[in-house]
GROMACS .gro file of C-alpha atoms in nm:
model
  184
    1MET     CA    1  14.212   2.404   2.343
    2ALA     CA    2  14.296   2.561   2.674
    3ASN     CA    3  14.152   2.456   3.007
    4LEU     CA    4  14.230   2.731   3.256
    5LEU     CA    5  14.195   2.767   3.631
    6VAL     CA    6  14.182   3.121   3.771
    7ILE     CA    7  14.262   3.154   4.141
    8ALA     CA    8  14.041   3.415   4.308
    9GLU     CA    9  14.188   3.635   4.575
   10HIS     CA   10  13.981   3.773   4.859
   11ASP     CA   11  14.019   3.906   5.209
   12GLN     CA   12  13.752   3.769   5.442
   13GLY     CA   13  13.489   3.771   5.171
   14GLN     CA   14  13.594   4.096   5.005
   15LEU     CA   15  13.699   4.021   4.646
   16LYS     CA   16  14.035   4.169   4.550
   17LEU     CA   17  13.991   4.351   4.220
   18ALA     CA   18  14.327   4.221   4.094
   19THR     CA   19  14.148   3.887   4.051
   20LEU     CA   20  13.961   4.042   3.759
   21ALA     CA   21  14.293   4.093   3.576
   22ALA     CA   22  14.351   3.718   3.597
   23VAL     CA   23  13.997   3.662   3.466
   24ALA     CA   24  14.067   3.905   3.178
   25CYS     CA   25  14.385   3.713   3.093
   26ALA     CA   26  14.183   3.389   3.091
   27HIS     CA   27  13.932   3.550   2.853
   28LYS     CA   28  14.218   3.646   2.619
   29VAL     CA   29  14.369   3.294   2.621
   30VAL     CA   30  14.029   3.132   2.560
   31ALA     CA   31  13.953   3.377   2.276
   32GLU     CA   32  14.279   3.283   2.102
   33ALA     CA   33  14.302   2.911   2.176
   34GLY     CA   34  13.946   2.805   2.246
   35GLY     CA   35  13.846   2.611   2.555
   36SER     CA   36  13.712   2.743   2.883
   37PHE     CA   37  13.813   2.859   3.227
   38ASP     CA   38  13.696   2.800   3.583
   39ILE     CA   39  13.744   3.030   3.881
   40LEU     CA   40  13.851   2.876   4.213
   41VAL     CA   41  13.759   3.042   4.544
   42ILE     CA   42  13.931   2.898   4.852
   43GLY     CA   43  13.851   2.969   5.216
   44GLN     CA   44  13.580   2.935   5.476
   45ASN     CA   45  13.230   3.076   5.420
   46VAL     CA   46  13.325   3.212   5.077
   47GLY     CA   47  12.991   3.167   4.904
   48GLY     CA   48  12.942   3.543   4.884
   49THR     CA   49  13.275   3.585   4.707
   50ALA     CA   50  13.179   3.312   4.461
   51GLU     CA   51  12.854   3.495   4.386
   52LEU     CA   52  13.050   3.811   4.297
   53LEU     CA   53  13.245   3.614   4.034
   54ARG     CA   54  12.946   3.452   3.861
   55PRO     CA   55  12.894   3.725   3.596
   56TYR     CA   56  13.247   3.708   3.450
   57GLY     CA   57  13.204   3.426   3.198
   58ALA     CA   58  13.364   3.126   3.371
   59ALA     CA   59  13.240   2.778   3.287
   60THR     CA   60  13.201   2.727   3.664
   61VAL     CA   61  13.292   2.905   3.983
   62LEU     CA   62  13.447   2.638   4.205
   63VAL     CA   63  13.432   2.675   4.583
   64ALA     CA   64  13.670   2.494   4.818
   65ASP     CA   65  13.515   2.574   5.156
   66ASP     CA   66  13.655   2.423   5.474
   67ALA     CA   67  13.736   2.537   5.828
   68GLN     CA   68  14.105   2.453   5.772
   69LEU     CA   69  14.110   2.703   5.486
   70GLN     CA   70  13.991   2.997   5.693
   71HIS     CA   71  14.334   3.164   5.676
   72PRO     CA   72  14.537   3.171   5.352
   73VAL     CA   73  14.824   2.944   5.456
   74GLY     CA   74  15.050   2.882   5.156
   75ASP     CA   75  15.097   2.505   5.192
   76LYS     CA   76  14.728   2.433   5.243
   77TYR     CA   77  14.605   2.658   4.963
   78ALA     CA   78  14.874   2.526   4.725
   79GLN     CA   79  14.761   2.168   4.791
   80VAL     CA   80  14.401   2.263   4.710
   81VAL     CA   81  14.506   2.447   4.391
   82ALA     CA   82  14.721   2.153   4.276
   83ASP     CA   83  14.444   1.901   4.350
   84VAL     CA   84  14.178   2.102   4.167
   85ALA     CA   85  14.408   2.174   3.871
   86LYS     CA   86  14.483   1.803   3.839
   87GLN     CA   87  14.117   1.697   3.879
   88ARG     CA   88  13.996   1.952   3.623
   89GLY     CA   89  14.277   1.880   3.375
   90ALA     CA   90  14.392   2.243   3.379
   91THR     CA   91  14.655   2.339   3.123
   92MET     CA   92  14.711   2.680   3.283
   93ALA     CA   93  14.656   2.825   3.631
   94ILE     CA   94  14.640   3.203   3.660
   95GLY     CA   95  14.647   3.437   3.959
   96ALA     CA   96  14.701   3.809   4.010
   97ALA     CA   97  15.061   3.923   4.065
   98SER     CA   98  15.027   3.969   4.440
   99THR     CA   99  15.197   3.835   4.749
  100PHE     CA  100  14.905   3.591   4.786
  101SER     CA  101  14.950   3.430   4.443
  102LYS     CA  102  15.330   3.456   4.444
  103ASP     CA  103  15.325   3.252   4.765
  104ILE     CA  104  15.072   2.989   4.661
  105LEU     CA  105  15.115   2.932   4.286
  106PRO     CA  106  15.487   2.837   4.284
  107ARG     CA  107  15.415   2.581   4.556
  108ALA     CA  108  15.122   2.439   4.358
  109ALA     CA  109  15.334   2.432   4.041
  110ALA     CA  110  15.604   2.237   4.226
  111LEU     CA  111  15.345   1.983   4.345
  112LEU     CA  112  15.252   1.920   3.980
  113ASP     CA  113  15.608   1.950   3.844
  114ALA     CA  114  15.491   2.240   3.628
  115GLY     CA  115  15.654   2.563   3.513
  116MET     CA  116  15.588   2.901   3.674
  117LEU     CA  117  15.607   3.259   3.544
  118SER     CA  118  15.540   3.576   3.739
  119ASP     CA  119  15.449   3.930   3.637
  120VAL     CA  120  15.306   3.840   3.295
  121ILE     CA  121  15.180   4.140   3.098
  122ASP     CA  122  15.075   3.970   2.773
  123VAL     CA  123  15.011   3.625   2.627
  124HIS     CA  124  14.976   3.512   2.265
  125LEU     CA  125  14.920   3.181   2.095
  126ASP     CA  126  15.213   3.095   1.867
  127GLY     CA  127  15.161   2.773   1.675
  128GLY     CA  128  15.051   2.518   1.929
  129ASP     CA  129  15.192   2.689   2.238
  130PHE     CA  130  15.183   3.020   2.421
  131ILE     CA  131  15.436   3.302   2.424
  132PHE     CA  132  15.437   3.522   2.735
  133LYS     CA  133  15.571   3.872   2.795
  134ARG     CA  134  15.681   3.939   3.148
  135VAL     CA  135  15.836   4.227   3.335
  136MET     CA  136  16.177   4.184   3.496
  137PHE     CA  137  16.419   4.403   3.693
  138ALA     CA  138  16.158   4.641   3.831
  139GLY     CA  139  16.006   4.700   3.488
  140ASN     CA  140  16.332   4.786   3.313
  141VAL     CA  141  16.323   4.473   3.097
  142ILE     CA  142  16.036   4.300   2.919
  143ALA     CA  143  16.121   3.938   2.843
  144THR     CA  144  15.946   3.723   2.582
  145VAL     CA  145  15.928   3.370   2.723
  146LYS     CA  146  15.801   3.030   2.620
  147LEU     CA  147  15.724   2.798   2.911
  148ASP     CA  148  15.770   2.425   2.850
  149GLY     CA  149  15.541   2.161   2.993
  150ALA     CA  150  15.179   2.060   2.966
  151VAL     CA  151  15.071   2.269   3.266
  152LYS     CA  152  15.169   2.633   3.313
  153PHE     CA  153  15.128   2.849   3.624
  154LEU     CA  154  15.146   3.227   3.604
  155THR     CA  155  15.071   3.549   3.780
  156VAL     CA  156  14.956   3.849   3.579
  157ARG     CA  157  15.003   4.217   3.648
  158ALA     CA  158  14.671   4.382   3.724
  159ALA     CA  159  14.741   4.694   3.518
  160ALA     CA  160  14.818   4.489   3.206
  161PHE     CA  161  14.467   4.348   3.161
  162ALA     CA  162  14.148   4.555   3.152
  163GLN     CA  163  13.855   4.451   3.369
  164PRO     CA  164  13.649   4.187   3.184
  165PRO     CA  165  13.291   4.263   3.087
  166LYS     CA  166  13.007   4.113   3.286
  167ALA     CA  167  12.793   3.854   3.111
  168ALA     CA  168  12.414   3.858   3.122
  169GLU     CA  169  12.401   3.505   3.256
  170GLY     CA  170  12.593   3.395   3.564
  171SER     CA  171  12.819   3.091   3.591
  172PRO     CA  172  12.710   2.799   3.808
  173VAL     CA  173  12.873   2.768   4.151
  174VAL     CA  174  13.004   2.419   4.228
  175GLY     CA  175  13.140   2.301   4.562
  176ILE     CA  176  13.473   2.118   4.557
  177PRO     CA  177  13.524   1.861   4.833
  178VAL     CA  178  13.828   1.932   5.048
  179GLU     CA  179  14.015   1.635   5.189
  180ALA     CA  180  14.119   1.792   5.519
  181GLY     CA  181  14.343   1.495   5.603
  182ARG     CA  182  14.557   1.561   5.292
  183LEU     CA  183  14.625   1.922   5.380
  184PRO     CA  184  14.972   1.990   5.525
   0.00000   0.00000   0.00000
């Protein structure tokens, strides 16, 4: 069973729609492998953004809210992502293929000694592990890749995954404590 962590992207409370591609990818993985996914929102005063994500079928919408997280600084956000992924026992962390996620997720993967793929356009369960398709060389090559390791980090292309449907019932919002002294 998969235990996924989707990293939400926002700009001062405005949800970036590319986040919904990452949520759609999580839905696909959970449909094939079973399990569940959480969505992580990082920043300061991001409760409104968390509310926007409640209808998309996550087990929980996690909120890491702290004054030190007001601006998306790569080292700080990566530490929070790595800490939450470790605490929640995540087997996969997913973000949209954007400069935000391509800055933060490789750093978080390195903190957990995990593998990282970018620009994923498809994922399938093959036996007990996942096979990923990713775009390379400006879209001229599509590679089929298997990523070793217990934890996998990836960014997904927004155009590759359709917007997920909204559920009738919203996910609970749970605050995640931020250890400000541990942040770089």
